[in-house]
Each structure stands twice: as structure tokens, then as C-alpha cells.
Tab-separated table of C-alpha atoms in Angstrom:
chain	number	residue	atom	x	y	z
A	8	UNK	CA	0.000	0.000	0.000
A	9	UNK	CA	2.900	2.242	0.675
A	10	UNK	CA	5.366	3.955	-1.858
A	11	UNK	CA	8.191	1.532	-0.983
A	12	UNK	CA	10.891	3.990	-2.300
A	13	UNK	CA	10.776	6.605	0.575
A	14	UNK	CA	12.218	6.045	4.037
A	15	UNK	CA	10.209	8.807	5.427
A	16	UNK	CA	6.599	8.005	3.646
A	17	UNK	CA	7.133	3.723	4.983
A	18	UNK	CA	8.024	5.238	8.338
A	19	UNK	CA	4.681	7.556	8.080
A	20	UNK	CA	2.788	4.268	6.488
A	21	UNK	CA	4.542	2.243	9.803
A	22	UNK	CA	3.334	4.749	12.522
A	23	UNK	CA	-0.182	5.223	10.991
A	24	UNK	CA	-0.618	1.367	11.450
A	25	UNK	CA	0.485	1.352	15.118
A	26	UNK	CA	-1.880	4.458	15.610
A	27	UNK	CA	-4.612	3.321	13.776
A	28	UNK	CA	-4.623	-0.390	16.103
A	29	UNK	CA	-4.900	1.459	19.429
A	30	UNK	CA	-7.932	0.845	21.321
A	31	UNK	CA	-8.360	5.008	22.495
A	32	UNK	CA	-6.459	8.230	21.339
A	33	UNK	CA	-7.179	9.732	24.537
A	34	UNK	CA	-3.373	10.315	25.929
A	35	UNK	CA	-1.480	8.458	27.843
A	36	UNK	CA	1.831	6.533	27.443
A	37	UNK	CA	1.697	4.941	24.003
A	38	UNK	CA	-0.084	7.745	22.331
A	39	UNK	CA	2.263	10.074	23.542
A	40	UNK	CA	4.584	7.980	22.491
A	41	UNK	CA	3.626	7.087	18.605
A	42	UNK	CA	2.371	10.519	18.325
A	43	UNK	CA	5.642	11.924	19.405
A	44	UNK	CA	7.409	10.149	16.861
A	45	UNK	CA	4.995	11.130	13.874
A	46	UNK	CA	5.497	14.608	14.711
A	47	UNK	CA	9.673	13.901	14.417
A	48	UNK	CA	9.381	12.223	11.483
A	49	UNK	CA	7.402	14.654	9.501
A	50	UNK	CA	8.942	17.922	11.188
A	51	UNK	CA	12.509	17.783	9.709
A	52	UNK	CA	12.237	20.041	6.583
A	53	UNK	CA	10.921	17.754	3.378
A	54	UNK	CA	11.189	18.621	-0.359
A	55	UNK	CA	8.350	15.664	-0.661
A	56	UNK	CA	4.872	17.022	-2.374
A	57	UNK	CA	1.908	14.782	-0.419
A	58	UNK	CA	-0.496	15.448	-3.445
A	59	UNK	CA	1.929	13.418	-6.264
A	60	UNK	CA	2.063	10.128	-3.716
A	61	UNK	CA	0.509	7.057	-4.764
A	62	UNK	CA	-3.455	6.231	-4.301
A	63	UNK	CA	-2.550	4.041	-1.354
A	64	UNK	CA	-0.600	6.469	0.769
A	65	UNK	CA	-2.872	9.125	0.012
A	66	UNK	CA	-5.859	7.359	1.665
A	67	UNK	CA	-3.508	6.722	4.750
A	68	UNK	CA	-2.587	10.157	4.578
A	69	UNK	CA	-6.427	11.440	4.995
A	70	UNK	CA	-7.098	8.991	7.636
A	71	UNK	CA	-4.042	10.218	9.944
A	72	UNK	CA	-5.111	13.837	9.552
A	73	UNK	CA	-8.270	12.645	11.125
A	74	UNK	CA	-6.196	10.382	14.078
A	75	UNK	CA	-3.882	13.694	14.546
A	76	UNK	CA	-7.440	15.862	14.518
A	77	UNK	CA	-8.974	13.419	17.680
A	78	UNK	CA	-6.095	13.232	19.395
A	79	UNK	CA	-5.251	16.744	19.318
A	80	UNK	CA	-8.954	17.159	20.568
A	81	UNK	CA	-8.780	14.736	23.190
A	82	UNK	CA	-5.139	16.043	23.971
A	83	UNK	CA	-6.950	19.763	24.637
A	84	UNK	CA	-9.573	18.538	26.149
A	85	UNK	CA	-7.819	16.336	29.177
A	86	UNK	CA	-5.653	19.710	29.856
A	87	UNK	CA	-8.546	21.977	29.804
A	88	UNK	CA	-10.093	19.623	31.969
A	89	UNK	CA	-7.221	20.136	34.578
A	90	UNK	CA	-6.448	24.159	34.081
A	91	UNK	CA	-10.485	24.334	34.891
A	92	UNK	CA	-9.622	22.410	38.953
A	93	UNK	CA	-7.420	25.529	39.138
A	94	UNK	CA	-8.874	28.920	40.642
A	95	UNK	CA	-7.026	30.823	37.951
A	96	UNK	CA	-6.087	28.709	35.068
A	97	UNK	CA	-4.672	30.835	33.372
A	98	UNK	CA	-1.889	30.750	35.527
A	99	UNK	CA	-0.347	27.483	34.963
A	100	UNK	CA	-1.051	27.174	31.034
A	101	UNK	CA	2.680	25.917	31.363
A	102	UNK	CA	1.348	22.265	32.314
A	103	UNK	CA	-0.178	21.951	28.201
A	104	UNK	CA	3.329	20.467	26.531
A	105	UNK	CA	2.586	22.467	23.458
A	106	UNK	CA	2.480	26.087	24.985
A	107	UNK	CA	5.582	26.763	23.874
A	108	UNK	CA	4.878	26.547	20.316
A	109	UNK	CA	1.243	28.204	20.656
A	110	UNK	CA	3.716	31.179	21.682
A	111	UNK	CA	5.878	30.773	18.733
A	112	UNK	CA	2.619	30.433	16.836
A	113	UNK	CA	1.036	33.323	18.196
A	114	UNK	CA	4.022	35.579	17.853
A	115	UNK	CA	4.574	34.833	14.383
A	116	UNK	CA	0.850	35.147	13.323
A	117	UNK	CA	0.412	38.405	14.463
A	118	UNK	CA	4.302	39.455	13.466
A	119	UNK	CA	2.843	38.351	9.606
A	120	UNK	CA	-0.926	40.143	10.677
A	121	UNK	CA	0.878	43.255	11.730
A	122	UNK	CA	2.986	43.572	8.625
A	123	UNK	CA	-0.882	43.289	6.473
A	124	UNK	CA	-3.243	44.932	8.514
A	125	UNK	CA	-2.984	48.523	8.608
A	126	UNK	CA	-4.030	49.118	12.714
A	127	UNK	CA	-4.759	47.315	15.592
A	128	UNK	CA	-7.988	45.282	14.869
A	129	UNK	CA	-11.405	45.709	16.914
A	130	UNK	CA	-13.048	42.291	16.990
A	131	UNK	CA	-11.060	38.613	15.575
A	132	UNK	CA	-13.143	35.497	14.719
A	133	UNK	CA	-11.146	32.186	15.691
A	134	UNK	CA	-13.120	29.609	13.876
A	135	UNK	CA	-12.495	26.246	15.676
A	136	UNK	CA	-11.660	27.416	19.023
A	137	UNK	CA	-12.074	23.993	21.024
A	138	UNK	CA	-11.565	23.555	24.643
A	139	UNK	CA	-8.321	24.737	25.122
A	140	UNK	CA	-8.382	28.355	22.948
A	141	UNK	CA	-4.587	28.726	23.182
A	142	UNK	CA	-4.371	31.275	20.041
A	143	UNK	CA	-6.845	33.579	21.497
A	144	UNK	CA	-5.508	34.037	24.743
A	145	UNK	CA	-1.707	34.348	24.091
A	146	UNK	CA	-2.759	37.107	20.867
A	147	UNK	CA	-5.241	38.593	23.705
A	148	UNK	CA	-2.550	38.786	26.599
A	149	UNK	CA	0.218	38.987	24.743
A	150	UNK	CA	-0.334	40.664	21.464
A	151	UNK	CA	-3.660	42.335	21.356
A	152	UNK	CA	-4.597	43.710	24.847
A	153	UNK	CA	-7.472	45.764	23.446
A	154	UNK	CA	-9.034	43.553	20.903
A	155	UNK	CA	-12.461	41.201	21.433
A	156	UNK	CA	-11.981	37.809	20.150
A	157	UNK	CA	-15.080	35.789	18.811
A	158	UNK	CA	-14.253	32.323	19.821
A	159	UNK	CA	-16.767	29.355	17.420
A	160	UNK	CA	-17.152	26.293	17.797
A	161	UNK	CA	-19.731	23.214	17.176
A	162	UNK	CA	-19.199	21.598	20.615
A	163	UNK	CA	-20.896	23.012	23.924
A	164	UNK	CA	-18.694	20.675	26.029
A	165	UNK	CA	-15.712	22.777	24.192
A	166	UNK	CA	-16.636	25.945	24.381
A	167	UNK	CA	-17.654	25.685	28.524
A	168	UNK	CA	-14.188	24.442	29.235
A	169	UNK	CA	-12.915	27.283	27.471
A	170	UNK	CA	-15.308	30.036	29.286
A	171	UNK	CA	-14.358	28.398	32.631
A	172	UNK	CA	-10.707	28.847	31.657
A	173	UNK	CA	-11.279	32.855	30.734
A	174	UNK	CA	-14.120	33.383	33.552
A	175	UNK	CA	-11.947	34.271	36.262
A	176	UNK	CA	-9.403	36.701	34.749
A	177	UNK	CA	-10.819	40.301	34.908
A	178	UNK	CA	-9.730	41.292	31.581
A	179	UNK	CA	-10.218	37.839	29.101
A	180	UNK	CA	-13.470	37.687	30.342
A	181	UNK	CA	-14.476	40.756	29.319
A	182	UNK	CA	-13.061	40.517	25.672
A	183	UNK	CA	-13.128	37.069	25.301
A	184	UNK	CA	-16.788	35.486	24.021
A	185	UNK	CA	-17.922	31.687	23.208
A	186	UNK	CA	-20.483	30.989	20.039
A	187	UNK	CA	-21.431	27.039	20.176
A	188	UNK	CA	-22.686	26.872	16.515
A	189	UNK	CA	-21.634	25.731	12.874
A	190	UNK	CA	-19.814	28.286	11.218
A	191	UNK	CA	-22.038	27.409	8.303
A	192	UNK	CA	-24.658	28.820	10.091
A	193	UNK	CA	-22.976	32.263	10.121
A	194	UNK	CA	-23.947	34.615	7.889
A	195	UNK	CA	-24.160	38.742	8.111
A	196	UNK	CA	-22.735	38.182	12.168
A	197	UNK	CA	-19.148	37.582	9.647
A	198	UNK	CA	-19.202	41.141	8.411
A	199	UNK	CA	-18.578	42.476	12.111
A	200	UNK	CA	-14.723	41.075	11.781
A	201	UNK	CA	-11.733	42.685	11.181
A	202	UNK	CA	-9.753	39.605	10.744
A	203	UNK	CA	-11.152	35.772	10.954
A	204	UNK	CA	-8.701	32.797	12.049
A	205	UNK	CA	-9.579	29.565	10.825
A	206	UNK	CA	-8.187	26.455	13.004
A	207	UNK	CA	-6.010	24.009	10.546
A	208	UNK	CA	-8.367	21.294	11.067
A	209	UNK	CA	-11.452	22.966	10.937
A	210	UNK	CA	-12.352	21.047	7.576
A	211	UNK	CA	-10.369	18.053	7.301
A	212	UNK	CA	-11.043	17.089	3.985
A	213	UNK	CA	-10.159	19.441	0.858
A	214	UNK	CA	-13.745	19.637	-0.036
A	215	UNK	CA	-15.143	20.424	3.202
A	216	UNK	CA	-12.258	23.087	3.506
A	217	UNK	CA	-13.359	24.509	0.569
A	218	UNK	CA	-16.967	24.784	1.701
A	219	UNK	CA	-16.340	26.420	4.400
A	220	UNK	CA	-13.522	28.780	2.942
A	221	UNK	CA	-16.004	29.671	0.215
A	222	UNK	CA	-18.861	30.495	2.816
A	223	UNK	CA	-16.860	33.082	4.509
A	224	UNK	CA	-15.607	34.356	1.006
A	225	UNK	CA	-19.187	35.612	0.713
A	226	UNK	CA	-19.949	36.621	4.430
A	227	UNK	CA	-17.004	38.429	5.610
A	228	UNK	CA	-16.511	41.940	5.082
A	229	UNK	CA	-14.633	43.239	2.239
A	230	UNK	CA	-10.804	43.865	2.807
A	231	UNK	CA	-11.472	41.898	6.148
A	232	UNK	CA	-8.703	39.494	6.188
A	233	UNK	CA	-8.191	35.981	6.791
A	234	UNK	CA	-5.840	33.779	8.365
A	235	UNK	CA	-5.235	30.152	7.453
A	236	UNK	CA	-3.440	27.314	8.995
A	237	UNK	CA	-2.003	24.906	6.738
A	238	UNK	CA	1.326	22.337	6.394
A	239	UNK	CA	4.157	22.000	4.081
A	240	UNK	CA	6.296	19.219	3.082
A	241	UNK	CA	5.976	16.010	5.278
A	242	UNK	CA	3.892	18.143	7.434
A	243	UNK	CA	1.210	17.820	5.314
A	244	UNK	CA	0.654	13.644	6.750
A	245	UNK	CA	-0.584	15.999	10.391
A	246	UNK	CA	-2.537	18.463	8.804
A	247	UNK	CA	-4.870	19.397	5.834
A	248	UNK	CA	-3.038	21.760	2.930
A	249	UNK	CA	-3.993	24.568	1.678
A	250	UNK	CA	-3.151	25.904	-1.923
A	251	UNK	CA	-2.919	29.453	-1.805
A	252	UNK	CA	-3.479	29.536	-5.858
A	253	UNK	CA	-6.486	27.359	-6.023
A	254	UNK	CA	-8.490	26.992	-2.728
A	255	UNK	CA	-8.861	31.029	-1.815
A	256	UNK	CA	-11.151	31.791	-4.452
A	257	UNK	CA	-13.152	35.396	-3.195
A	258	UNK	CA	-9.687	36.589	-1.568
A	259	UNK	CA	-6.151	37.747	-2.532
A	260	UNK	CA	-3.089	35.533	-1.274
A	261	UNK	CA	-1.224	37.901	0.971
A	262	UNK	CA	1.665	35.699	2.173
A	263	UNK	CA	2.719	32.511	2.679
A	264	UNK	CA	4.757	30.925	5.844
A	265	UNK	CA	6.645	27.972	6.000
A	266	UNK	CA	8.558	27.398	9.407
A	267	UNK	CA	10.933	25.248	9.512
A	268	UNK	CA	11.523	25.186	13.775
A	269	UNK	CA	8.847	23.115	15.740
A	270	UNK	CA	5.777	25.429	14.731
A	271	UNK	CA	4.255	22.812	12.631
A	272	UNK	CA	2.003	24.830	10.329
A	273	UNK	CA	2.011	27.190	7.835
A	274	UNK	CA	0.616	30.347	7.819
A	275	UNK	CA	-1.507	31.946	5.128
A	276	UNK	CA	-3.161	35.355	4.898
A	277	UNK	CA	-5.239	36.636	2.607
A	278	UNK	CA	-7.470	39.362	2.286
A	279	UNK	CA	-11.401	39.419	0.939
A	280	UNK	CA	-11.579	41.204	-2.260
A	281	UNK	CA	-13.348	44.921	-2.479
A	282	UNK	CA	-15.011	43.950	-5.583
A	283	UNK	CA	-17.469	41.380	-5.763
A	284	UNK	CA	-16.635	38.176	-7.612
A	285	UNK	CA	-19.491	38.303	-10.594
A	286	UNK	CA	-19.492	34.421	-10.995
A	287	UNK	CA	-19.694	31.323	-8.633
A	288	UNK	CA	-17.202	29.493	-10.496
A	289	UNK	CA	-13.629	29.333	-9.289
A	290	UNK	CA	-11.469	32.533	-9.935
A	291	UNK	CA	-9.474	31.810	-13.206
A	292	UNK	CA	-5.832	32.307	-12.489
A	293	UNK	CA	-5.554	32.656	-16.413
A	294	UNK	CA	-8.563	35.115	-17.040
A	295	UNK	CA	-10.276	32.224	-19.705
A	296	UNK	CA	-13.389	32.833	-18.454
A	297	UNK	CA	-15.247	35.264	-20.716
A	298	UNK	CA	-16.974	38.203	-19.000
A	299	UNK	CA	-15.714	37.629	-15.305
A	300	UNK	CA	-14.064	40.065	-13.423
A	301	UNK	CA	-9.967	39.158	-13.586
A	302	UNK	CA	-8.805	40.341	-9.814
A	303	UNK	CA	-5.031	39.658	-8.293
A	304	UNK	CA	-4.909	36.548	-7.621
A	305	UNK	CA	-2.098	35.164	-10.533
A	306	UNK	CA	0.550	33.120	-8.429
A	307	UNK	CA	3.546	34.265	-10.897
A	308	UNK	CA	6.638	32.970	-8.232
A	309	UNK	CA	6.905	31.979	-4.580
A	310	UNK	CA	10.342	33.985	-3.491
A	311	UNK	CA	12.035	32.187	-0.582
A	312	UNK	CA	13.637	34.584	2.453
A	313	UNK	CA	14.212	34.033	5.931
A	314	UNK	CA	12.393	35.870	8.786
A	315	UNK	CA	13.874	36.100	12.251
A	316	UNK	CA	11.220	36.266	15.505
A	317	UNK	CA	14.041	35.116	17.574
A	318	UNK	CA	12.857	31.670	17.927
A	319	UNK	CA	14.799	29.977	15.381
A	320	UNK	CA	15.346	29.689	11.450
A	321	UNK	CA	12.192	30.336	9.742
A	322	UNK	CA	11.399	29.755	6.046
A	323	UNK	CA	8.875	32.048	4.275
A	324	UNK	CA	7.207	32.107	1.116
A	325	UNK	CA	5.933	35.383	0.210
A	326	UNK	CA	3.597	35.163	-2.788
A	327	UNK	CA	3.855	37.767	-5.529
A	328	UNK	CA	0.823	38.536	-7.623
A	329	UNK	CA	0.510	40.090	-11.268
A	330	UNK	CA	-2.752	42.244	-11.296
A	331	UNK	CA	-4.724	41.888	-14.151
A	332	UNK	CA	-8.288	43.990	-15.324
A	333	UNK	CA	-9.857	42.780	-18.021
């Protein structure tokens, strides 16, 4: 089933069987353990492209997104579950293993958001919040001191963890608010948002990614951006990619991020176009489509630079666009 010729995708193909045969994902030793050493496999910096692998390994690939996307859940949920016996949780957010890298995470989202958005923004959206909304606080404590973040999710258990976590800090529970509902279900409420976060596996399956990308594409508010979460490399066997030329359609491609420390995923932004889009179709790239409105959104070259935010090497893509009217 695998594509014997790669070390790296048989190792992948070995841990997703071992992963796959284990009777819970919620963690303890031998999660830990197998999930540790997916993550070390597929970190080191990969020139391999997930989409060109054989039939086989692609199917194991979708089904390990979805075993990284439960046990990340379950992961979040067993620490929120302890922060919450705390009388101020958000004092020991040090127990989570991964706060470290929601730091890094944080830090370089809003380095990338600061360099796009021309001021400090009013109200964020963070689209797949869970129970453990590590983005919103550190960008609330840390980055944003004055700006309301608009925490969805699906799942009521989630979001009440989450409150419980916020409720007793005088500030995050003033600027901090919890909406349990699809974010299909969100329509004009879109348009209040300067900027909307969507979680990388919110939509774990291109289509469904697409669905939801597209719905927000015609909700949001024009020239409100949008930030992405997506993987590169072997990355992409944890998390769902994006394709900044083909899956954005109703927004311009800002940037592109590729770490290459232990921040995981990519970062895209992109920013809802001022014009409406006068067809439903996907945006053509190569303005073929007779009578549509051509906007920005050519992918002519992906220029490669590094960015330092003093927290190791950090490979970037930066996108540059061709503008065509027709």
C-alpha cells in the first residue's frame, strides 16, 4: 500500500498502522509515544509534495489527519479539563506540553498580521476554538490587549471548558466570548470582523475546507482578512493543505509561511476582495473565463527569504501577484 521507495513516507505508512490499532487516542503513554514520533518524522524540513504520492498512501494520509485531529482534541480537552480544577487557570497554562509553540505560533501570526493589517484590529473570529483556545488568549494577553476575540465552535462541552478557563481573569473575560454553533450557520454576524482565524483542522477534507472557505468568502466583510493554517512538506501527513493559488477563491493571497523550527504549520493570509466576484465558479488564475471580473490573484513565483522572531530559522514564502483587469 505504501510507496516503498521513501524512508520517510514507509516510516509515516509504519506509525499510521500502530496508531490506527490502538484501542483510544485519549493520551497516555503509548499515544504520547507514537504521536511523538509522527510529529519527528514529519517535522525535519521535506522537499516531498503529499499530493503526487501514490493512491494508497494518500488514503492513509487522509485517515491520519483525522487520528492527529482526535487526538489533538482529546489532547486539549484532558488539559482543559485540569487548568479548569485551578482557581485561575490561566496561571499554569505551562502544564499543556505544546504552549511553547502556541507562543511561537502566536508571535509569528500576528508578526505576519501586523505587517498586512494597517491598525490594531477591533473584533477577531477564531473559527475552531475547542476547549483549550490557546491562540486567542496568548494574541489577547500577549499581542492584542485591546481587541475582542469571537471564539466558534460546534461543541458546547468545548466551548464551557474554554469560558471556565477565561471566567476568572478580569480582563479575558471581558473581551473574550464563546459561540457554540456551525460556522455554516454564520452569515451577516461575519461582516462584524476585522480579521477571521480559521483552526487548521477545521475542515479536514479538501472539499469540506473549501466549503467552508467559500462560505466566509461571501460573508465576511470586504478587505477583512483571513488567516489560514495549513502544512508543508511532510507536514502535510498531520494536517490538511492549503493551496494558496487554487483553494482562496473570493480573496487575494497575501503571504505565505513555511517554518521550519517546531511550529508545525504554515501560515496563510489573505485578504477578501473589495469587488465582488461576478461568478460562482472558481477565480481563473488565467482570465479564460469570458466576462468575469480578472482580480489579483495570478501566483507568478513563490520567493524564498528568511524571517527572524528570535525563535529559530524560519522559512517564508511570500507570494507575488501580477494584477490583471480585463
Amino acid at each position: 500500500m505504501c510507496c516503498h521507495g521513501d524512508a520517510l513516507v514507509q516510516r509515516v505508512c509504519e506509525l499510521y498502522e500502530q496508531i490506527s490499532s490502538l484501542e483510544s487516542l485519549k493520551p497516555s503513554k503509548d499515544v504520547n509515544m507514537l504521536f511523538t514520533q509522527l510529529v519527528l518524522t514529519c517535522m525535519p524540513p521535506s522537499p516531498i509534495d503529499v499530493s503526487k504520492l501514490c493512491q494508497g498512501v494518500q488514503e492513509i494520509r487522509s485517515k491520519l489527519i483525522r487520528l492527529c485531529g482526535e487526538a489533538e482534541g482529546l489532547l486539549e480537552n484532558h488539559f482543559s479539563t485540569i487548568l479548569g480544577s485551578y482557581e485561575h487557570p490561566l496561571h499554569h497554562l505551562t502544564i499543556f506540553p505544546y504552549y511553547s509553540n502556541y507562543l511561537k505560533l502566536s508571535k509569528l501570526e500576528f508578526t505576519i498580521l501586523s505587517q498586512h493589517f494597517p491598525h490594531v484590529p477591533s473584533k477577531i473570529a477564531f473559527v475552531g476554538s475547542g476547549p483549550l483556545p490557546l491562540t486567542s488568549i496568548v494574541l489577547a494577553s500577549n499581542h492584542l490587549p485591546t481587541t475582542s476575540f469571537h471564539n466558534y465552535d460546534i461543541d458546547p462541552s468545548a466551548n464551557s471548558k474554554a469560558l471556565g478557563l477565561v471566567s476568572s481573569d478580569p480582563d479575558l473575560s471581558k473581551r473574550m466570548v464563546f459561540h457554540t454553533t456551525d460556522i455554516m450557520d454564520v452569515t451577516n454576524a461575519l461582516k462584524d470582523y476585522d480579521v477571521v482565524f480559521l483552526a487548521a483542522l477545521v475542515g479536514m477534507d479538501k472539499m469540506e475546507k473549501l466549503k467552508i472557505i467559500d462560505h466566509l468568502a461571501k460573508y465576511m466583510a470586504p478587505g477583512a482578512t483571513l488567516m489560514l493554517r495549513s502544512a508543508h512538506g511532510a507536514r502535510a501527513f498531520l494536517y490538511p493543505v492549503i493551496d494558496p493559488c487554487d483553494d482562496l477563491r473570493g480573496f487575494e493571497v497575501l503571504s505565505v509561511f513555511h517554518p521550519a523550527d517546531e511550529v508545525i504549520n504554515s501560515v496563510v493570509i489573505a485578504r477578501k476582495y473589495a469587488l465582488p466576484a461576478q461568478h460562482s465558479s472558481p477565480i481563473d488564475p488565467q482570465g479564460l473565463n469570458a466576462g468575469s471580473i480578472i482580480l489579483p490573484n495570478k501566483c507568478s513565483e513563490i520567493e524564498a527569504f528568511n524571517l527572524l522572531l528570535n525563535h529559530g530559522n524560519m522559512m517564508i514564502e511570500e507570494l507575488a501577484f501580477e494584477e490583471q483587469l480585463s
